[in-house]
Each structure stands twice: as structure tokens, then as C-alpha cells.
Short mmCIF file of C-alpha atoms in Angstrom, two decimals:
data_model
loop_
_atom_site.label_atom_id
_atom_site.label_comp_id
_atom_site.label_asym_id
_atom_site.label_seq_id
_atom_site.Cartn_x
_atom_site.Cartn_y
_atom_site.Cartn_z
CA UNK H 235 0.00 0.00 0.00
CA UNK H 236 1.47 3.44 -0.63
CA UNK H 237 1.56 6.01 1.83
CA UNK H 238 -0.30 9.05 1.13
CA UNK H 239 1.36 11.48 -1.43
CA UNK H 240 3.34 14.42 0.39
CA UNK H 241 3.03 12.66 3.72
CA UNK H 242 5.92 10.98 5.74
CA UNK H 243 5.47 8.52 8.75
CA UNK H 244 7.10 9.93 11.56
CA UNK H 245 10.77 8.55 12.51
CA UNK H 246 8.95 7.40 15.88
CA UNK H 247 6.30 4.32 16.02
CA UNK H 248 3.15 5.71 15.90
CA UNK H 249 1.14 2.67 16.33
CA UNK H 250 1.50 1.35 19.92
CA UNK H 251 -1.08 -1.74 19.43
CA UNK H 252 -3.99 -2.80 17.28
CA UNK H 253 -6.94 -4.43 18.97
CA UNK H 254 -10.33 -5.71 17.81
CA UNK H 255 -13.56 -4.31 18.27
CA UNK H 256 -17.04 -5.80 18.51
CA UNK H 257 -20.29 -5.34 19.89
CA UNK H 258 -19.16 -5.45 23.70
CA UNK H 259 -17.14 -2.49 25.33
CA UNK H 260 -14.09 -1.18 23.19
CA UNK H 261 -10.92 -1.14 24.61
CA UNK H 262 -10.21 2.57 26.39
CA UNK H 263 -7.59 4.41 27.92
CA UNK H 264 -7.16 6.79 30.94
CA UNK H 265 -9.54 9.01 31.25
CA UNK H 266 -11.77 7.18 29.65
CA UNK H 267 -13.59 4.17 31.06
CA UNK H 268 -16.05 2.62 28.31
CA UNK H 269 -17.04 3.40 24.78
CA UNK H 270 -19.82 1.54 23.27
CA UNK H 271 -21.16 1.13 19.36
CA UNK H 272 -24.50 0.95 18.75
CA UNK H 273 -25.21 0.12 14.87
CA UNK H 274 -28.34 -1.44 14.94
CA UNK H 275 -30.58 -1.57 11.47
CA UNK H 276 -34.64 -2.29 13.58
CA UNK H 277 -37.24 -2.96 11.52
CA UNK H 278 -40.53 -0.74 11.24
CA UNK H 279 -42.33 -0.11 14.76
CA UNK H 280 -45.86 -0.94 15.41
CA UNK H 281 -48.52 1.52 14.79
CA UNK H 282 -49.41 1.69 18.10
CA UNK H 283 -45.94 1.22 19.72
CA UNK H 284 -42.23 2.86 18.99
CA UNK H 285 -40.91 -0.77 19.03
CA UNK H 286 -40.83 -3.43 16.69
CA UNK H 287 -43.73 -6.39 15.68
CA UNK H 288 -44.18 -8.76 19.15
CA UNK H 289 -43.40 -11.62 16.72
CA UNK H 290 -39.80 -10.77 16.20
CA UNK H 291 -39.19 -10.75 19.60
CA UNK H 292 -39.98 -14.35 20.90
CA UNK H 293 -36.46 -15.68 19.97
CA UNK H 294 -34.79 -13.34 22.32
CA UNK H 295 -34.23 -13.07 25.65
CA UNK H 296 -36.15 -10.47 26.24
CA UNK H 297 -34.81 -8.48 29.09
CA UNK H 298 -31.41 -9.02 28.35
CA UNK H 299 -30.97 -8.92 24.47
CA UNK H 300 -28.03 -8.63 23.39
CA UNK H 301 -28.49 -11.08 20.42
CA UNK H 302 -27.71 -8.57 17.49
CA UNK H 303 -30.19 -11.32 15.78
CA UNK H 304 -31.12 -9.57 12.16
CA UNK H 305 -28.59 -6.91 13.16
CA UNK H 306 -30.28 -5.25 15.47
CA UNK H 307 -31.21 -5.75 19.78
CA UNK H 308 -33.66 -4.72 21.97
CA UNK H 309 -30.99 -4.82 24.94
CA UNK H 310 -32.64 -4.51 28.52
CA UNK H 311 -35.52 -2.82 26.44
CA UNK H 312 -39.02 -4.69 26.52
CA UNK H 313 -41.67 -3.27 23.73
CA UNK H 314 -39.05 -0.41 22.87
CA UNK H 315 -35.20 -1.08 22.74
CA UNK H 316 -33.05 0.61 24.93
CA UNK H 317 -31.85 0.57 28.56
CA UNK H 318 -34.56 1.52 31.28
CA UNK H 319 -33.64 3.15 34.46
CA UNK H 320 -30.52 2.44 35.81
CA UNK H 321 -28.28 4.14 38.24
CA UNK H 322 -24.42 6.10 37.75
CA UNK H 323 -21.96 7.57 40.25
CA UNK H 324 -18.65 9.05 39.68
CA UNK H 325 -18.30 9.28 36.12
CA UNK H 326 -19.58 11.21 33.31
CA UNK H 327 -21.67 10.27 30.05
CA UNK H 328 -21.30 10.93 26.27
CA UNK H 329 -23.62 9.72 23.93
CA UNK H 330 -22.59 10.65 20.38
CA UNK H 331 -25.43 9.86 17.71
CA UNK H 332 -24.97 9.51 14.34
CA UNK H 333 -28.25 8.21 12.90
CA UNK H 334 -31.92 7.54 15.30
CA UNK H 335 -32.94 8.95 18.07
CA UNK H 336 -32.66 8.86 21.39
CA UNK H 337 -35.22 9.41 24.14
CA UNK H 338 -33.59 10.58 27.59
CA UNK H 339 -35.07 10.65 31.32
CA UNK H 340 -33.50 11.00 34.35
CA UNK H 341 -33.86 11.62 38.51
CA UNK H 342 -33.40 15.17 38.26
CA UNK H 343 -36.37 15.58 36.22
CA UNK H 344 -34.67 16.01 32.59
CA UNK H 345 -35.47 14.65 29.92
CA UNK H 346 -34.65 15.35 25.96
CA UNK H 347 -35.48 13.46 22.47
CA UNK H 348 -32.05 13.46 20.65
CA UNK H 349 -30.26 12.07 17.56
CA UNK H 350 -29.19 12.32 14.14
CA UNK H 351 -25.84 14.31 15.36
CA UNK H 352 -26.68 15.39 18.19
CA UNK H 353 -24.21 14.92 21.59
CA UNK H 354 -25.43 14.37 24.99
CA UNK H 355 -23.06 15.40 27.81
CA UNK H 356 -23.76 14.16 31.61
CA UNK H 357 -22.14 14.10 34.25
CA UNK H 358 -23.32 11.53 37.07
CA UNK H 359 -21.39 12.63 39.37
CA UNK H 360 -23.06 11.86 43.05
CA UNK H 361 -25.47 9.95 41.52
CA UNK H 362 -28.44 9.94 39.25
CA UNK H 363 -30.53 7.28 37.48
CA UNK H 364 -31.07 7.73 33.88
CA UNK H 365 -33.07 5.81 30.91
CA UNK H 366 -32.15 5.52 27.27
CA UNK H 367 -34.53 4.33 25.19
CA UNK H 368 -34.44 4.23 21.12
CA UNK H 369 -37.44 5.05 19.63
CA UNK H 370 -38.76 3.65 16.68
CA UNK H 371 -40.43 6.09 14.95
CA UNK H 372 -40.93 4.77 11.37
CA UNK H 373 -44.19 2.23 10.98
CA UNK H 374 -43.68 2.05 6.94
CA UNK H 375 -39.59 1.40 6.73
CA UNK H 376 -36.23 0.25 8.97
CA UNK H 377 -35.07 2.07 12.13
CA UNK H 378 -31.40 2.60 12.13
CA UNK H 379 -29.44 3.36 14.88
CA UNK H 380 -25.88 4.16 15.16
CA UNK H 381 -24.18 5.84 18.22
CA UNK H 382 -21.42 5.74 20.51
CA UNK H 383 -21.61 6.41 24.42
CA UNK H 384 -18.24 6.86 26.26
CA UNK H 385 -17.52 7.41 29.90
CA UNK H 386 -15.30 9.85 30.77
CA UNK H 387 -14.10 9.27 34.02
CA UNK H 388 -14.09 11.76 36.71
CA UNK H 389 -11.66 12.89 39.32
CA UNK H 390 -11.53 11.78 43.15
CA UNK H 391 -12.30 15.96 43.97
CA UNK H 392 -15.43 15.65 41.37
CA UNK H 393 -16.79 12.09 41.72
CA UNK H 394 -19.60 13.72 44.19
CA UNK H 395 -20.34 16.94 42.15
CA UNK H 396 -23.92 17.67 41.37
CA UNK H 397 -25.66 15.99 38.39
CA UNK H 398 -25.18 17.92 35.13
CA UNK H 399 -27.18 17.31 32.11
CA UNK H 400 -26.46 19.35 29.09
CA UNK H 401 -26.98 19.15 25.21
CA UNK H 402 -24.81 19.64 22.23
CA UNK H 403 -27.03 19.97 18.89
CA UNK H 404 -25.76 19.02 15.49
CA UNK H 405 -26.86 22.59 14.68
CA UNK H 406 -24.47 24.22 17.28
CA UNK H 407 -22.40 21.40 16.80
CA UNK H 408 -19.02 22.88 15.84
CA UNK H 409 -17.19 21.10 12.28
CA UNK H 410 -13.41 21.28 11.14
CA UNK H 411 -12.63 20.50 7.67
CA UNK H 412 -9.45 18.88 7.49
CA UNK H 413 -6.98 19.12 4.75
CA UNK H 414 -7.25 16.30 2.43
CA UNK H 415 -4.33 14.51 0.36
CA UNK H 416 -4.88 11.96 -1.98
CA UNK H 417 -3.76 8.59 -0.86
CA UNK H 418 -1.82 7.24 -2.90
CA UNK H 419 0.89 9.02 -5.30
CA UNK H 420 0.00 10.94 -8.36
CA UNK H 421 -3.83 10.62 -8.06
CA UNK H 422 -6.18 13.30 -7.83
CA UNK H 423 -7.05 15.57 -4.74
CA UNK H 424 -10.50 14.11 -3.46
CA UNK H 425 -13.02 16.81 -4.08
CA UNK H 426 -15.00 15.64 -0.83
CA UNK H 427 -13.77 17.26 2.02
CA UNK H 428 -12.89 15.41 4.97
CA UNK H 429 -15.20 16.61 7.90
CA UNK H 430 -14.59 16.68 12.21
CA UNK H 431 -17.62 16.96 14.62
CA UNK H 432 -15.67 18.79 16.97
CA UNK H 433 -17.22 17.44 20.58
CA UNK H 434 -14.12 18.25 22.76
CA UNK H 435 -10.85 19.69 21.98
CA UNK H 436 -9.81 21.85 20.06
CA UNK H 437 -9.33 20.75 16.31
CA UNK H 438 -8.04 23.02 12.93
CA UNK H 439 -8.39 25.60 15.13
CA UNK H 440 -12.27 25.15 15.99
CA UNK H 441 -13.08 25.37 19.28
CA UNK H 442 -15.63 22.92 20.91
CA UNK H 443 -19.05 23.73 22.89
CA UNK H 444 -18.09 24.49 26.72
CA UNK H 445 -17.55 20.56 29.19
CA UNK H 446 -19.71 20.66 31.83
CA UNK H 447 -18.46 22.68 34.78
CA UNK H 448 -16.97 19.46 36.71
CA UNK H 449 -15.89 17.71 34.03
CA UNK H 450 -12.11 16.41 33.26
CA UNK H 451 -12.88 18.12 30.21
CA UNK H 452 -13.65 21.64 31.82
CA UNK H 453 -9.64 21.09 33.23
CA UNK H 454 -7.32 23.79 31.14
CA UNK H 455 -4.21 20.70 31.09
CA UNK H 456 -6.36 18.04 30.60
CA UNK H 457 -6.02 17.74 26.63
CA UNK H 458 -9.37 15.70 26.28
CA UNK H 459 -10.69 15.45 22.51
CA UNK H 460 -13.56 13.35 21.57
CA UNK H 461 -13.40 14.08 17.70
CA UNK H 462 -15.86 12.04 14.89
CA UNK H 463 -13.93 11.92 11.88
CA UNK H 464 -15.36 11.18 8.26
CA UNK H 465 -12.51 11.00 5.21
CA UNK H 466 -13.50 10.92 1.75
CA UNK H 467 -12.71 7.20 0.02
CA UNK H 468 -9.14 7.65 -1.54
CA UNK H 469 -7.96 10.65 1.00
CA UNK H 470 -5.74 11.19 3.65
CA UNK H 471 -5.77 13.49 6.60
CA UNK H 472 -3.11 14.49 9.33
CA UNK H 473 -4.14 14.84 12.81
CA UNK H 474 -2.00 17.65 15.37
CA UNK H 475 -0.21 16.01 17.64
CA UNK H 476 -1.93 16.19 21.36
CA UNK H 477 -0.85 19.54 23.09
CA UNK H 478 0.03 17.19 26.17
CA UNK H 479 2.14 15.30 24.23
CA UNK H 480 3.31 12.02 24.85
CA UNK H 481 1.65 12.38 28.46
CA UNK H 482 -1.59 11.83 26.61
CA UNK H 483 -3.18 8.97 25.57
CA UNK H 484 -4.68 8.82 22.15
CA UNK H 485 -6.52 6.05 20.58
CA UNK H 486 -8.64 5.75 16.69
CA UNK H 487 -11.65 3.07 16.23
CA UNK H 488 -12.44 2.27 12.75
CA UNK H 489 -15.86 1.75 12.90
CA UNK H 490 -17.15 1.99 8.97
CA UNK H 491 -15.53 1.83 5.40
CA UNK H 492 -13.20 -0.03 3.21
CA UNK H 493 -9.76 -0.37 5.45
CA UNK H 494 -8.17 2.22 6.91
CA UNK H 495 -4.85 3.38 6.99
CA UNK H 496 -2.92 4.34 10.04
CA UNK H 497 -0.10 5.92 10.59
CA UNK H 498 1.11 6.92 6.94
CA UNK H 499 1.57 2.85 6.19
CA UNK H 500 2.44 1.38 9.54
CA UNK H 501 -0.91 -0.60 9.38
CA UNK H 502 -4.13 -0.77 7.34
CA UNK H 503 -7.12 -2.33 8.99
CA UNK H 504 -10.69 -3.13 8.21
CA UNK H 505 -13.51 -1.62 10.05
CA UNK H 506 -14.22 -2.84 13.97
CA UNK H 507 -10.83 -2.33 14.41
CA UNK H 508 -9.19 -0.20 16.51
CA UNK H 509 -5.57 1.31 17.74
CA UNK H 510 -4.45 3.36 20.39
CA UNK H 511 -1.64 5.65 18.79
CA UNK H 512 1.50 7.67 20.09
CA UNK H 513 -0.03 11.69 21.01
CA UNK H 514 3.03 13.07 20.24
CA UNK H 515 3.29 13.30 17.07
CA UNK H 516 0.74 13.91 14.06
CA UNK H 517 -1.12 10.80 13.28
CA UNK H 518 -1.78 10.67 9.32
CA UNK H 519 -5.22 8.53 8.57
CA UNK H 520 -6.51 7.08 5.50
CA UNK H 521 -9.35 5.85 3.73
CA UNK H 522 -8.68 3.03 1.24
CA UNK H 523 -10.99 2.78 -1.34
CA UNK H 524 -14.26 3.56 0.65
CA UNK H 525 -15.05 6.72 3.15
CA UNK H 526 -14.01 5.69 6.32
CA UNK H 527 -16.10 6.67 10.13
CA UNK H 528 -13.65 6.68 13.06
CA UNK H 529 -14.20 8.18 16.49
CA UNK H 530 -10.73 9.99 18.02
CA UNK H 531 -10.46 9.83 21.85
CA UNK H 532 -7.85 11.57 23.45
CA UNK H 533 -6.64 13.11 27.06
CA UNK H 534 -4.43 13.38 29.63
CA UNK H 535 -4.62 10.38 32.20
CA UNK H 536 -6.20 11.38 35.85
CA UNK H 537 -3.80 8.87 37.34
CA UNK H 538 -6.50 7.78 40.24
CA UNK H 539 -6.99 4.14 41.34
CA UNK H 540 -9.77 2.91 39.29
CA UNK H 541 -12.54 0.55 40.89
CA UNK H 542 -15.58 0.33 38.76
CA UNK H 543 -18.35 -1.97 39.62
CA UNK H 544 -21.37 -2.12 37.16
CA UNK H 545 -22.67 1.45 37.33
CA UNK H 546 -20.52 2.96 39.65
CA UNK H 547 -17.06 4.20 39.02
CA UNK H 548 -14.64 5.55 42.39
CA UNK H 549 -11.38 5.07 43.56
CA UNK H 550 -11.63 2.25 46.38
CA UNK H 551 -13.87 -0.46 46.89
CA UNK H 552 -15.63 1.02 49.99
CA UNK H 553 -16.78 3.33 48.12
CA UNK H 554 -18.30 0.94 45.66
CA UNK H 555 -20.30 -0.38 48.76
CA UNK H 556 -21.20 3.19 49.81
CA UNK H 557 -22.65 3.43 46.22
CA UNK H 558 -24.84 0.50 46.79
CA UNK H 559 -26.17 1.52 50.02
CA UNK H 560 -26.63 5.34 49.23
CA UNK H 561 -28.73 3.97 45.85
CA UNK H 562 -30.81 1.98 48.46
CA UNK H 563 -31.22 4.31 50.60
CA UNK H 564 -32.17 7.31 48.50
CA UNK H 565 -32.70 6.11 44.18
CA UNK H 566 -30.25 9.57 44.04
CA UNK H 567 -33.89 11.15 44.13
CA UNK H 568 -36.21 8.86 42.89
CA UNK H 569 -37.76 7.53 40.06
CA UNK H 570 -39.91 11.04 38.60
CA UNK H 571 -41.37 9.17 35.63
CA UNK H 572 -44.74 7.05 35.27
CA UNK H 573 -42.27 3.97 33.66
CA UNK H 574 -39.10 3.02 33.68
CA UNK H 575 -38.92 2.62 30.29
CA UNK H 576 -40.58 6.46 29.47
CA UNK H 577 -40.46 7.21 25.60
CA UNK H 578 -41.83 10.36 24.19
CA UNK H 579 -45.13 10.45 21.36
CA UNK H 580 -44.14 9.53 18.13
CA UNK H 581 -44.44 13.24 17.31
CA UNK H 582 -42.65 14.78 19.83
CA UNK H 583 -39.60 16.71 18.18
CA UNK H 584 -36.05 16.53 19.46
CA UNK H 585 -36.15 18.88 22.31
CA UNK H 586 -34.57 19.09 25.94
CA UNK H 587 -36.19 19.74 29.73
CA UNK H 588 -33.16 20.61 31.67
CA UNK H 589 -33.19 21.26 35.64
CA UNK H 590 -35.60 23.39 36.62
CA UNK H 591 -37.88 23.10 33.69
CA UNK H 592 -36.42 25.05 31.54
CA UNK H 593 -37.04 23.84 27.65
CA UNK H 594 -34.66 24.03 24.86
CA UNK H 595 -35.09 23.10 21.08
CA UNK H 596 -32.64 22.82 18.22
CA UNK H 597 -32.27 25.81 16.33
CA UNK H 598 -34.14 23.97 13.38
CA UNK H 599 -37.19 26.03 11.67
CA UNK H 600 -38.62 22.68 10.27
CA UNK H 601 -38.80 21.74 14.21
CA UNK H 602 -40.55 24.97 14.75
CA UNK H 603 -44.02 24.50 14.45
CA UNK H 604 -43.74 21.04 16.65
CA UNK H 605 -42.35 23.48 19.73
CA UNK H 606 -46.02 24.73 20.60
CA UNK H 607 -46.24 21.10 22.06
CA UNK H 608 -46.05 21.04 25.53
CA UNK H 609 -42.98 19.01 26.79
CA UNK H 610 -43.65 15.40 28.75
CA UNK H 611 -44.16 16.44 32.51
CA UNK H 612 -42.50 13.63 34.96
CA UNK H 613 -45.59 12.05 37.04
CA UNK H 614 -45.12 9.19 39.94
CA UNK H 615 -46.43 5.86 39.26
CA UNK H 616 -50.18 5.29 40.41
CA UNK H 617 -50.33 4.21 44.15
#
């Protein structure tokens, strides 16, 4: 394979290892914790439900799906897929859609339909319970789905910080066009441009939406970048190298495309595949044949004893068991909603309820007329 015209591997490795991805948990580095990829192609829903036909669903274990039978699952979901209300601590949340929609609730009485670009940013810090839930919205054709959430950990002085829920939308979204090269010698500079969603860290100089106040993020040194990258088939792109250097951990997953090139020529890979990469130095990236979807996570390690149990992330293991028996003690506040699994109407438009009630739409006119409804109000179960 030849390396991308005008572009040199560095003298030092950049590849430090290549690992495989699948459905479960990728591999991550410090500060991260977890990223998960969702790419799940659902059939049409119901006409009276935002899930799919009853039929399809007697195969699985319902509950507890994590079949990817037809390419799709309805994970912990029931009648719509998704992940009803479960419990965090000591960590924070980023759920990066690409395609579908996403229908959020939560303890502290927020809740949001998201998707198609859109970034949600929580941080769990002391606790909250949350539900994700993937509406089906489409009766007359598929439902597809494709997202990543990643946990960012937090620090020991933050793990107990107040809940913050926030929204990034695709609209506000900042993009950095990247400098394209053909790939291989003597062909043509792609016309496509090859295009950044710019979620944290500063890329091309584009600066990202504000981190949550507590978050690693929000820390001046702390380097984090949580960039989606899309390169034209037949291009090449450089990456900077990390600002921190090679105190920073940097690492590409290869989620869609042809194969992908990493590291001007030091390896090309096919998609679910994934490398964590030297952050000193530029990282060249390229898309053989087909355009190529990675996700770039990058930051400066916290350096904190890790001890993660299920939902709960700290830094010892009594505080795991404090966890437990806070949760049973208090549901960090409860359980606001009249299900577990709450989805919005079929009609509701992507929209947000943050703490204290305040509502927030996308700054999309086609949404407008669909903002006179009123947004879901959280009600407690019938005694």
C-alpha cells in the first residue's frame, strides 16, 4: 500500500497496538472508562408502539438482548429497545449519535429526544438514574441506529459533584474540515472534504461547545478530545499532535468503510478495528478505497486508582459499597417518571427539559411548528 502522497510517517512508532472491536465495550484508555457502538438496522415499529412487531421478539431473551439477531437488539428494552432506568456515580456520560434517536429521562427531572448528530453530555457525578430508550419512529420502513456512548471518568475531587445534564445539537455542533491529500501518489485531490464533529478539543483551530463545569474536560491541562472523523474514500488526513504530548493517551476506532490506513503505512485495517496511537506526534489517517467513520479519543490520564463496579465508578472499593447503600437508601432522588422505560409520542420533536424546567429546542425552523407542544411532565407511578 502506498503512503499518502506528500506525507511521511514519523521517525517514531506511531502505532503502539492494534486491537479488535465488537459489539461489547471497546478497549479505552485513561480518562476514559467505556465506549460503546450501537449500529443497529430495527425494523418498522408498530402503529401503536415505537418498538418493533411482538413476533420478532420471541427468539430473544427479552430483558437481556443482546443477540444482534437480524442486526439489530432490543438490549434490557421490553416493547421499545433501549436501557430503562438504571443508576451512575462518579463518572460522566457521552452519547454521540450519528443516525436515530434517542429518548432521555432522568432523577433530576430532565429529559430530551435526541439524535441524528446530536451529543449528549452528563455528568453523574453523586449519583443519578437515567433511561435511554431508542425510539422507533418509522411504521412504513427500517429504524437505524448508530451511536457511541463513552464514559469519561471523573476525578476523586469531582466524583460527588452535582448531576449535570447538558446538550450539544448538530446545529451548534461545531465542524473542522481537514486538509485532504490523496492517498496514494500521483492521483487526484478528493473533491470531498474530509469533515470533524468537533465534541471536545480543540481541532483546525475550531473550538468545541463548553464541558460541563466538573468535568475532566472543563480542566485547562487536561487535553481531552472526543473528535468524529469522516474522510472521503481515496484521501488522507493528518491529525496535530496532542498539546500534552506524549503524556496523553490517544486512541482511533475504525468503525465503517473499506480499510483504513494508520499511521502513513504502519498498518491498514478493516472496520471494527481499533488502535491506540503515540499523542506526540501527528497521526496521518486514510481511507482506502471507501469513506471511512472513526471516532478519536484523546486526554491526559487522571492517574487515580480505578474501581468500577457495574454502574458505579470511584477510587476504592468502599466506596463501591457506599454506592450501593446510598442507591438503596435514596434512588439519588427517585424515580420522577410514570415507567421506567418512558419514551416520548411519536411526534414529539427533538427537544430538551433541563433542571428546573427550563425547555430548549434545536435551532431547526422545520422543528418549529412542533415546539407549541407542551414538553412530557415527569408524574409518579399510580399508588
Amino acid at each position: 500500500m502506498a503512503a499518502p502522497a506528500s506525507t511521511t510517517a514519523p521517525a517514531t512508532k506511531v502505532i503502539r497496538e492494534v486491537f479488535a472491536l465488537g459489539r461489547s465495550p471497546f478497549k479505552t484508555f485513561d480518562p476514559f472508562l467505556f465506549c460503546m457502538y450501537h449500529n443497529d438496522t430495527y425494523p418498522a415499529s408498530t402503529k401503536d408502539t415505537l418498538g418493533p412487531d411482538p413476533k420478532l421478539l420471541r427468539s430473544r431473551d427479552i430483558g437481556s438482548d443482546f443477540s444482534y439477531e437480524g442486526g439489530w437488539s432490543m438490549y434490557h428494552g421490553t416493547t421499545v429497545p433501549g436501557f430503562p432506568a438504571h443508576p451512575h456515580r462518579g463518572f460522566e456520560t457521552i452519547t454521540v449519535t450519528r443516525t436515530g434517536l434517542v429518548d432521555h429521562s432522568d432523577s433530576v427531572k430532565c429529559t430530551a429526544r435526541y439524535g441524528e448528530g446530536d451529543t449528549q453530555w452528563l455528568t453523574a457525578g453523586g449519583g443519578i438514574q437515567h433511561a435511554e430508550m431508542f425510539p422507533l419512529l418509522h411504521p412504513d420502513r427500517p429504524n437505524t441506529l448508530q451511536l457511541f456512548q463513552v464514559w469519561l471518568n471523573l476525578p476523586r475531587k469531582s466524583k460527588m459533584c452535582t448531576p449535570y445534564f447538558s446538550m450539544f445539537w448538530k446545529e451548534e455542533t461545531p465542524m473542522a474540515e481537514l486538509p485532504t491529500l490523496p492517498l496514494r501518489a500521483g492521483a487526484a485531490t478528493p473533491a470531498e472534504k474530509a469533515m470533524s464533529k468537533v465534541i471536545a478539543g480543540e481541532l483546525e483551530g475550531v473550538t468545541p461547545l463548553p464541558p460541563p463545569p466538573d468535568s475532566w474536560a472543563a480542566a485547562p491541562d487536561s487535553d481531552v478530545a472526543v473528535w468524529t472523523v469522516d474522510i472521503p474514500a481515496n484521501a488522507a488526513v493528518t491529525l496535530p499532535a496532542a498539546r500534552g504530548g506524549a503524556s496523553s493517551t490517544r486512541a482511533v476506532y475504525f468503525v465503517k468503510g473499506g480499510q483504513l490506513e494508520i499511521g502513513g503505512g504502519e498498518a491498514v485495517v478493516a472496520p471494527m478495528n481499533g488502535a491506540r496511537v503515540a499523542a506526540e506526534v501527528p497521526l496521518v489517517l486514510g481511507a482506502v478505497d471507501e469513506p471511512a467513520e472513526v471516532l478519536v479519543l484523546q486526554g491526559r490520564p487522571i492517574g487515580e486508582p480505578v474501581v468500577k463496579h457495574g454502574p458505579f465508578v470511584m477510587n476504592t472499593r468502599e466506596e463501591i459499597m457506599q454506592c450501593f447503600a446510598d442507591y438503596r437508601r435514596t434512588e439519588f432522588g427517585g424515580w420522577p417518571w410514570e415507567s421506567g422505560d418512558h419514551a416520548h409520542p411519536r411526534d414529539m420533536p427533538r427537544h430538551a427539559v433541563h433542571m428546573g424546567g427550563r425547555k430548549e429546542f434545536p435551532p431547526n425552523k422545520a422543528e418549529e411548528s412542533a415546539k407549541q407542544q407542551p414538553p412530557p411532565q415527569p408524574k409518579k407511578p399510580q399508588e
